[in-house]
CSV table of C-alpha atoms in Angstrom, one decimal:
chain,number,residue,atom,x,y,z
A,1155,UNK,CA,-36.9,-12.9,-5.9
A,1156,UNK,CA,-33.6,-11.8,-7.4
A,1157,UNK,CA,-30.8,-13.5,-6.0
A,1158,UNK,CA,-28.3,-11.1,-4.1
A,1159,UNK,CA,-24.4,-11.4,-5.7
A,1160,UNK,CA,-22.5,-13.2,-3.3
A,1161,UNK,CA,-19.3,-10.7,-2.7
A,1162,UNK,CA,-15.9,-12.7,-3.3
A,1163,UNK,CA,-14.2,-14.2,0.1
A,1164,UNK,CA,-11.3,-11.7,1.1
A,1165,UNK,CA,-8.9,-13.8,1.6
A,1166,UNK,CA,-9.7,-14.6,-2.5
A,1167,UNK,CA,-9.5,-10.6,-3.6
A,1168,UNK,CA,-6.1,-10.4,-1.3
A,1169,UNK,CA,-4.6,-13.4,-3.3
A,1170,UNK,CA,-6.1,-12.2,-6.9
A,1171,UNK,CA,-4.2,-8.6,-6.1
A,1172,UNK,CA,-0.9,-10.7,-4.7
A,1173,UNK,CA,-1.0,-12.7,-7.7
A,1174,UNK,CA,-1.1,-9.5,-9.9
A,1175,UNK,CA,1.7,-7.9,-7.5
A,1176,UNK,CA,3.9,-10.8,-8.0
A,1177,UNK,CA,3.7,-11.2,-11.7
A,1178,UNK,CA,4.1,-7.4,-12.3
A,1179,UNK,CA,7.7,-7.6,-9.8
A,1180,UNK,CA,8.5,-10.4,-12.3
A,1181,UNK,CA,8.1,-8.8,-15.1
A,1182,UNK,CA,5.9,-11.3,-16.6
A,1183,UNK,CA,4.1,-10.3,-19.9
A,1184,UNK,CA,0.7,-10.3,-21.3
A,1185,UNK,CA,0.4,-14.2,-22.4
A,1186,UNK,CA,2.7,-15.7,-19.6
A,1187,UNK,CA,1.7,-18.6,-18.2
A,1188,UNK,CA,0.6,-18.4,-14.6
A,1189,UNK,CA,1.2,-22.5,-13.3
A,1190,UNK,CA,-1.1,-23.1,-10.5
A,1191,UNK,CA,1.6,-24.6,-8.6
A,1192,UNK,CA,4.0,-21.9,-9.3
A,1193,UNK,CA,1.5,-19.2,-8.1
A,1194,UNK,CA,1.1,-21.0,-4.8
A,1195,UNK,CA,4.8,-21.6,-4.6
A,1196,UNK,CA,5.4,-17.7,-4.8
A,1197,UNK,CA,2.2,-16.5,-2.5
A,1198,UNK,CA,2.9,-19.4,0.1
A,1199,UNK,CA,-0.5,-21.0,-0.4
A,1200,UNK,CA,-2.1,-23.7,-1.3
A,1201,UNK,CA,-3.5,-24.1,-4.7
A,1202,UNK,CA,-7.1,-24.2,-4.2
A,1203,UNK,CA,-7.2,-20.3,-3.1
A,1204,UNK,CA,-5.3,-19.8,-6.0
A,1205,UNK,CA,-7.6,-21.0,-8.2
A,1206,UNK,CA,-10.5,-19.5,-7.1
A,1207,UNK,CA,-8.1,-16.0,-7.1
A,1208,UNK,CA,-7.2,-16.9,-11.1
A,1209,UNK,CA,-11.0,-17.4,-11.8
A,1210,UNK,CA,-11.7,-13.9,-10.2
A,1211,UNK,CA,-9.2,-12.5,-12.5
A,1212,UNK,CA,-10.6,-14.0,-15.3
A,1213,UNK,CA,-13.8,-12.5,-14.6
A,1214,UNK,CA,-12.1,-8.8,-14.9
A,1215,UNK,CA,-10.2,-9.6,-18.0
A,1216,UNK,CA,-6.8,-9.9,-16.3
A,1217,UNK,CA,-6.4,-13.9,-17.3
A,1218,UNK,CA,-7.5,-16.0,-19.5
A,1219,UNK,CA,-7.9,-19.5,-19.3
A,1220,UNK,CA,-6.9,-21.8,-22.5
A,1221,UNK,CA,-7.8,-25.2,-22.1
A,1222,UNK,CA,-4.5,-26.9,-23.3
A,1223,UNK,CA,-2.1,-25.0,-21.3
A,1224,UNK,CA,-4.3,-23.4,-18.4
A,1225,UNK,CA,-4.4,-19.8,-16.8
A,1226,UNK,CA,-2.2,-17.3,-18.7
A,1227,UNK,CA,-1.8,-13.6,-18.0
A,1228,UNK,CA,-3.8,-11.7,-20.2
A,1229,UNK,CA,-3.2,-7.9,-20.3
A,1230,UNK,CA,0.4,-6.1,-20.0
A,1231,UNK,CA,0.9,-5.7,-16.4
A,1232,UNK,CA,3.3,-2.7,-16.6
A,1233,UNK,CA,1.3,-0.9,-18.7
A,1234,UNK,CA,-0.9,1.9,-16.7
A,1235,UNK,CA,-3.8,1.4,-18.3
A,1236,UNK,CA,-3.9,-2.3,-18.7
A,1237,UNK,CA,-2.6,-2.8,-15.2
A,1238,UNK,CA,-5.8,0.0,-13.6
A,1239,UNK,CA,-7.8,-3.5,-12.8
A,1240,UNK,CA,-10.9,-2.6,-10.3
A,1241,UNK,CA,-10.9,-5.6,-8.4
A,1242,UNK,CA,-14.4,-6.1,-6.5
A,1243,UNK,CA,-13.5,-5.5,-2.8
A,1244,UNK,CA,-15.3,-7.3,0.4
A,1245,UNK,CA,-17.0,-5.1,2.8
A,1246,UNK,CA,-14.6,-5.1,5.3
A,1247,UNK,CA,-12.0,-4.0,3.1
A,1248,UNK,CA,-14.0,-0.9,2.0
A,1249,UNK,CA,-14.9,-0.1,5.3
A,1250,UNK,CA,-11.1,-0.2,5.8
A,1251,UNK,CA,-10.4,2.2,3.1
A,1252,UNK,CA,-13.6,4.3,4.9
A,1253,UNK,CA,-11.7,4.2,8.1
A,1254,UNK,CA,-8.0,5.3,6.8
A,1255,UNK,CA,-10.0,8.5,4.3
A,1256,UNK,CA,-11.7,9.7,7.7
A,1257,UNK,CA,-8.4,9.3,10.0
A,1258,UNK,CA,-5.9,11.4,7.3
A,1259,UNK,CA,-9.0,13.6,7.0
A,1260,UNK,CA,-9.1,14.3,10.8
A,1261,UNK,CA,-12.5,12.9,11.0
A,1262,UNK,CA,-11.7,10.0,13.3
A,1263,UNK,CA,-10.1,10.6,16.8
A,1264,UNK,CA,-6.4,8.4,17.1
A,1265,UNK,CA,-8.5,6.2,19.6
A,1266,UNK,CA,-11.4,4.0,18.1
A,1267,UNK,CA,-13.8,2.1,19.5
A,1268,UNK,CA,-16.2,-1.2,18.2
A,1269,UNK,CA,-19.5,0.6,19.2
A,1270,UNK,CA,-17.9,4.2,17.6
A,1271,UNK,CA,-17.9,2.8,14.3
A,1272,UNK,CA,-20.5,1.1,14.1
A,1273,UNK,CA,-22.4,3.5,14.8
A,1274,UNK,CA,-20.7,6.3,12.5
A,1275,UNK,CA,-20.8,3.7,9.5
A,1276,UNK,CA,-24.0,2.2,10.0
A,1277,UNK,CA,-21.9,-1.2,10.1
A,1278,UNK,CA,-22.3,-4.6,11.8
A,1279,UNK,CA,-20.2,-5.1,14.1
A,1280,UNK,CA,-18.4,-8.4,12.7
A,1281,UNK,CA,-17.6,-6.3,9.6
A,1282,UNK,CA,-16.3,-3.6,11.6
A,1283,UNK,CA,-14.2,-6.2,13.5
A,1284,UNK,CA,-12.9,-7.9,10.5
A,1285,UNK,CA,-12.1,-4.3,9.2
A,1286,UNK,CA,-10.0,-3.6,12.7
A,1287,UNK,CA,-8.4,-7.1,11.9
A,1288,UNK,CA,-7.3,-5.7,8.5
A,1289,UNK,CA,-6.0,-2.6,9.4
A,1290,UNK,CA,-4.2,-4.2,12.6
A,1291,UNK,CA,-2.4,-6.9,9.9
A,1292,UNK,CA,-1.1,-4.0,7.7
A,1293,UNK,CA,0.4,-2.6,11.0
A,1294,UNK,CA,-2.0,0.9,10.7
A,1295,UNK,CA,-3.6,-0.3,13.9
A,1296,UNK,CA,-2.3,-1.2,17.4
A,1297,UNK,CA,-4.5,-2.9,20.1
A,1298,UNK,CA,-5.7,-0.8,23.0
A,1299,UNK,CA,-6.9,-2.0,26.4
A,1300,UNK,CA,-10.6,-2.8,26.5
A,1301,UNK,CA,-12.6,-2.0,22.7
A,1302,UNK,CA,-10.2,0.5,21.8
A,1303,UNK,CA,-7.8,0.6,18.5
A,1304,UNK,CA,-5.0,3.2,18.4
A,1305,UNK,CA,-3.6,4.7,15.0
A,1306,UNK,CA,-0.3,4.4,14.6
A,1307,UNK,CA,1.7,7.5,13.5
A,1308,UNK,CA,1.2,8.2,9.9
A,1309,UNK,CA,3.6,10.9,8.1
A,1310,UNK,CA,0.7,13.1,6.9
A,1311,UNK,CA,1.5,16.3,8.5
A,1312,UNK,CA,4.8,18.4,8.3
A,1313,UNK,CA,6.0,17.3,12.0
A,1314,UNK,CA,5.9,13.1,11.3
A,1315,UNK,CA,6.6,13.7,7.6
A,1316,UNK,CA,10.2,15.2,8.4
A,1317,UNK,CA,10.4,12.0,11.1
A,1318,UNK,CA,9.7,9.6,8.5
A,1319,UNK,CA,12.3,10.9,6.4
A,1320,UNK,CA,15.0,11.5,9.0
A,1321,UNK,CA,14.3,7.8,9.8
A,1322,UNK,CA,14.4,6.4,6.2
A,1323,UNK,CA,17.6,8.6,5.9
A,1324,UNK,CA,19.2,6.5,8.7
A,1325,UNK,CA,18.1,3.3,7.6
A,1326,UNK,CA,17.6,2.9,3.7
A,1327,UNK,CA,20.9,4.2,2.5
A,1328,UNK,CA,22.4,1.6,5.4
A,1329,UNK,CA,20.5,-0.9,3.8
A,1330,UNK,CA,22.5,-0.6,0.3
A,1331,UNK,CA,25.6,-0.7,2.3
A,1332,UNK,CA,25.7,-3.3,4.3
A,1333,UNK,CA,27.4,-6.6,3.6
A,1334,UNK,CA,25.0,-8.9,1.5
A,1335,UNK,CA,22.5,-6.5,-0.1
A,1336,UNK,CA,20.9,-8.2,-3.0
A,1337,UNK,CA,19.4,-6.4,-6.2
A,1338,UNK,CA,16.6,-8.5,-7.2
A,1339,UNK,CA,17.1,-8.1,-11.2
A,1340,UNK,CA,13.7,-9.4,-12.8
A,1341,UNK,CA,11.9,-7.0,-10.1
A,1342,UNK,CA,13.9,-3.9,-10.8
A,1343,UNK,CA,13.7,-4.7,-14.4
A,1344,UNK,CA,10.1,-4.6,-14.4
A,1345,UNK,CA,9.9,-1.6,-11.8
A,1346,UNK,CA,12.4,0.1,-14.6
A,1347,UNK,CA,9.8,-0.4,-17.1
A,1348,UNK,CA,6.9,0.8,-14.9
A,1349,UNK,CA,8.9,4.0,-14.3
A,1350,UNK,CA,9.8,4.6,-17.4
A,1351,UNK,CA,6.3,4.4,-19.2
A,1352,UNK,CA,4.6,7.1,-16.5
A,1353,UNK,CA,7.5,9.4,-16.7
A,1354,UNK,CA,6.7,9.4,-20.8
A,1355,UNK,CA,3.1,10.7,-19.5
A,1356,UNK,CA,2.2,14.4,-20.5
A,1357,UNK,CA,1.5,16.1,-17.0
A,1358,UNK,CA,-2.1,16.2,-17.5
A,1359,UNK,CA,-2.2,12.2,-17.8
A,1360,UNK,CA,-0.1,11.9,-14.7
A,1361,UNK,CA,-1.4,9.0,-12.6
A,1362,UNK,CA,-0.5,9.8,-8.8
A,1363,UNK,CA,-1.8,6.4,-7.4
A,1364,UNK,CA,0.6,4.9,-10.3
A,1365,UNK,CA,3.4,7.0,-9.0
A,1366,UNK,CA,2.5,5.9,-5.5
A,1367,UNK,CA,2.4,2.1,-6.6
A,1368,UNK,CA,6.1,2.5,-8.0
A,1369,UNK,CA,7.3,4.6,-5.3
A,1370,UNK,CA,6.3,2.2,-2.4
A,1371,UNK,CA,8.2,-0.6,-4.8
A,1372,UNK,CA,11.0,0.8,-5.6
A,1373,UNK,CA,11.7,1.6,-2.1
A,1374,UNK,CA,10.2,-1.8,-0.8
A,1375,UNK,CA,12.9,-2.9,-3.3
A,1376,UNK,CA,16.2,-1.3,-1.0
A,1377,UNK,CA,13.5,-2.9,1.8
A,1378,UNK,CA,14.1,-6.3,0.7
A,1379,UNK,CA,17.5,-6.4,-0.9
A,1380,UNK,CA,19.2,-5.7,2.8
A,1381,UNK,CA,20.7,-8.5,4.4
A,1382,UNK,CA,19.3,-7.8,7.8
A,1383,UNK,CA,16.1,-9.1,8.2
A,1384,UNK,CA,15.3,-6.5,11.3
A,1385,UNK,CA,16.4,-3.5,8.6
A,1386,UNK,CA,13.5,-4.8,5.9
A,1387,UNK,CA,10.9,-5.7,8.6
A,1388,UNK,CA,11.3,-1.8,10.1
A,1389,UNK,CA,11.8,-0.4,6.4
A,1390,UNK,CA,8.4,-2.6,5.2
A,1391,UNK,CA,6.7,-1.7,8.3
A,1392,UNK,CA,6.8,2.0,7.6
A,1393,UNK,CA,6.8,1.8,3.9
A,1394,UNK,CA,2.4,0.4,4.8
A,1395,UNK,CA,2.0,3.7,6.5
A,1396,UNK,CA,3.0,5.6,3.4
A,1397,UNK,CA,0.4,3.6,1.5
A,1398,UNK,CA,-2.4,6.1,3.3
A,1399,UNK,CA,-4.5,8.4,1.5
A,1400,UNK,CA,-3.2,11.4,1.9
A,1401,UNK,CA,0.7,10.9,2.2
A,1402,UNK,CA,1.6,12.7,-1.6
A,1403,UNK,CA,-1.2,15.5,-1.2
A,1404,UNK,CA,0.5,18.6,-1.9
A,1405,UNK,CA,3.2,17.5,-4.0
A,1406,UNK,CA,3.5,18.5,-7.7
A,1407,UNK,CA,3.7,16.8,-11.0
A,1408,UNK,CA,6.9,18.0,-12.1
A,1409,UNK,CA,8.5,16.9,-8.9
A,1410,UNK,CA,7.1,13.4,-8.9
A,1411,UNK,CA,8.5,13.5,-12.2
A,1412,UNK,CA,11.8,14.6,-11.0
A,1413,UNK,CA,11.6,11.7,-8.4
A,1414,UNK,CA,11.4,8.7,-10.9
A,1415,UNK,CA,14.1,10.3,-12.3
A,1416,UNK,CA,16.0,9.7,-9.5
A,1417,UNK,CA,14.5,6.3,-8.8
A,1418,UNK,CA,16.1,5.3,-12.0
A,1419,UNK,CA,19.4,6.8,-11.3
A,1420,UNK,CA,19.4,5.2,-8.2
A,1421,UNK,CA,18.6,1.7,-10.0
A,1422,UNK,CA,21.2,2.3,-12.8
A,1423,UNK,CA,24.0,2.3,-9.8
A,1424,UNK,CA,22.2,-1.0,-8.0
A,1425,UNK,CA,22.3,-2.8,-11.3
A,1426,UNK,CA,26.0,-2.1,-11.7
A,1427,UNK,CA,26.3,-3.1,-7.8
A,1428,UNK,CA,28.3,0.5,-7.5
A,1429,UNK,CA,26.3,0.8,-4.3
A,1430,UNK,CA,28.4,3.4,-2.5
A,1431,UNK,CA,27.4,5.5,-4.9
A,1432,UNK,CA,23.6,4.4,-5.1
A,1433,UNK,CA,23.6,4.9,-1.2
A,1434,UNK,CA,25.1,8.5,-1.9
A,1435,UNK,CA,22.2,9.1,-4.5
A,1436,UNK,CA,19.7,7.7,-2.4
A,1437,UNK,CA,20.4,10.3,0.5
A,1438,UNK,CA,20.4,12.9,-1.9
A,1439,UNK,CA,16.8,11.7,-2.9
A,1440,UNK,CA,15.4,11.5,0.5
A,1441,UNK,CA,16.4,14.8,1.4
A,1442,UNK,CA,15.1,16.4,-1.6
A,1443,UNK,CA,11.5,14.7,-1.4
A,1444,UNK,CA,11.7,16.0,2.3
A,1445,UNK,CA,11.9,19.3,1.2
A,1446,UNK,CA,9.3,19.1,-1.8
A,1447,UNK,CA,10.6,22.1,-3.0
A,1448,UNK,CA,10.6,21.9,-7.2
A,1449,UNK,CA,13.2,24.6,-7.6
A,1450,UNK,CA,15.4,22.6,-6.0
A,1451,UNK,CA,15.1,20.1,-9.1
A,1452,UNK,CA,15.8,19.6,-12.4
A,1453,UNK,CA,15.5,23.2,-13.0
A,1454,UNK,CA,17.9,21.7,-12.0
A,1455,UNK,CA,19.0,18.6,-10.3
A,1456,UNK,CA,21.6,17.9,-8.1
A,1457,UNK,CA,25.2,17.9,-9.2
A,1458,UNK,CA,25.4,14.2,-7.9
A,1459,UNK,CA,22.4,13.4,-10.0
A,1460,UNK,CA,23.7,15.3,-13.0
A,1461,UNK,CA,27.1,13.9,-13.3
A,1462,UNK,CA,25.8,10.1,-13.1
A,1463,UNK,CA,25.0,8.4,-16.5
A,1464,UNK,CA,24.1,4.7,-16.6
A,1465,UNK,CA,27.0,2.5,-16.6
A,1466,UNK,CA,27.4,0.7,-20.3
């Protein structure tokens, strides 16, 4: 009898995507070395996960391992087609990507039960528990009394959408301006060059998962830089709701475009620490992507946007 292939440990495909997550924010390049110890040092783990995560990446093509000098990264990370690595996923993690399709479709109630989904996915129940677990760790998922899970509130209709902006409004232009923010440079340099390589995309190439990936950074980025720990954890928390399918339906090429644009705007101002001004831009942002409304862009942009030029 054939044997069956053993599906990699999740805790492995979470650290192999980390690992990838972390080198991109670094900016590291195709052929950097990725020290064992380091690698732990920056995902807060020992090294023997690590390991097994760097073999699994070796497997796809991602790293190569050289016998003299170890693991070393082996494709160009901010590069969209380099970067487009299909990691295998564990059960319980596509179950989990299941479970968020079928709640932003509608298909799912707000409330869900053990027994429900198991018997709508034709699951066992420990995968379906270990999916709940997931979901509940990423904050998409609250605890209800008895079997039950709740959804949290997602922006994917009009109502929460204009309630997720009106709260980012309040809180991520605060961030910039209070005392202490910090710009980490290496990460906005290699969130520059992310940016700046989909932008040079014809529309018909335009990757909207990319675009998601650097919009959820860039923001993340404001996220981390603000001195107040309770500001980042709130701004984090509701930055893993916008990662749901669903949240840029509806929205246009030209004015994704139009947002990067801004995103790099906004950067230009953080890396020249005028932040007064990149918290002035970054309202200005918000409320446009609120309204989604392309003739409100470039055809054209802002006066505030127009009139800034990166700083020599």
């Amino acid at each position: 009898m054939q044997a069956v292939a053993r599906r990699p440990r999740t805790n492995h495909l979470d650290l192999a995507q980390r690992i990838l997550d972390v080198a991109r924010q670094r900016g590291f390049g195709a052929g950097a070395h990725l020290p064992e110890q380091q690698i732990a040092s920056l995902c807060n783990v020992s090294r023997t996960p690590v390991r097994a995560a760097l073999r699994l990446l070796t497997e796809k093509g991602v790293v190569r391992w050289e016998a003299e000098s170890g693991y070393r990264l082996a494709v160009d990370l901010t590069n969209q087609a380099s970067a487009a690595t299909d990691l295998p996923s564990a059960e319980e993690d596509e179950l989990a990507e299941m479970i968020l399709r079928d709640r932003s479709a509608r298909r799912l109630d707000q409330t869900v039960t053990i027994g429900a989904l198991v018997r709508r996915y034709g699951a066992e129940r420990k995968t379906v528990l270990k999916a709940l677990k997931k979901l509940t760790d990423e904050n998409l998922l609250d605890r209800a009394p008895g079997q039950a899970w709740l959804f949290r509130r997602a922006p994917d209709d009009p109502e929460a959408q204009g309630e997720s902006y009106e709260f980012r409004l309040m809180l991520e232009p605060a961030a910039i301006l209070a005392p202490g923010f910090r710009l980490d440079g290496t990460r906005a340099a290699a969130l520059r060059q992310g940016m700046e390589a989909l932008l040079a995309l014809p529309d018909a190439a335009f990757d909207i998962r990319e675009f998601q990936r650097l919009d959820i950074d860039f923001h993340g980025l404001v996220a981390d830089g603000a001195a107040n720990r309770f500001v980042t954890d709130a701004l984090s928390d509701h930055l893993r709701l916008r990662r749901l399918p669903g949240t840029y339906a509806g929205v246009n090429v030209f004015r994704l475009k139009q947002s990067l644009r801004e995103h790099l705007t906004i950067l230009d101002q953080l890396e020249s620490r005028q932040f007064e001004v990149a918290a002035d831009l970054l309202r200005v942002h918000l409320r446009l992507s609120r309204s989604q409304r392309p003739q409100a862009a470039s055809r054209g942009a802002p006066a505030l946007f127009g009139m800034i030029s990166r700083p020599d």
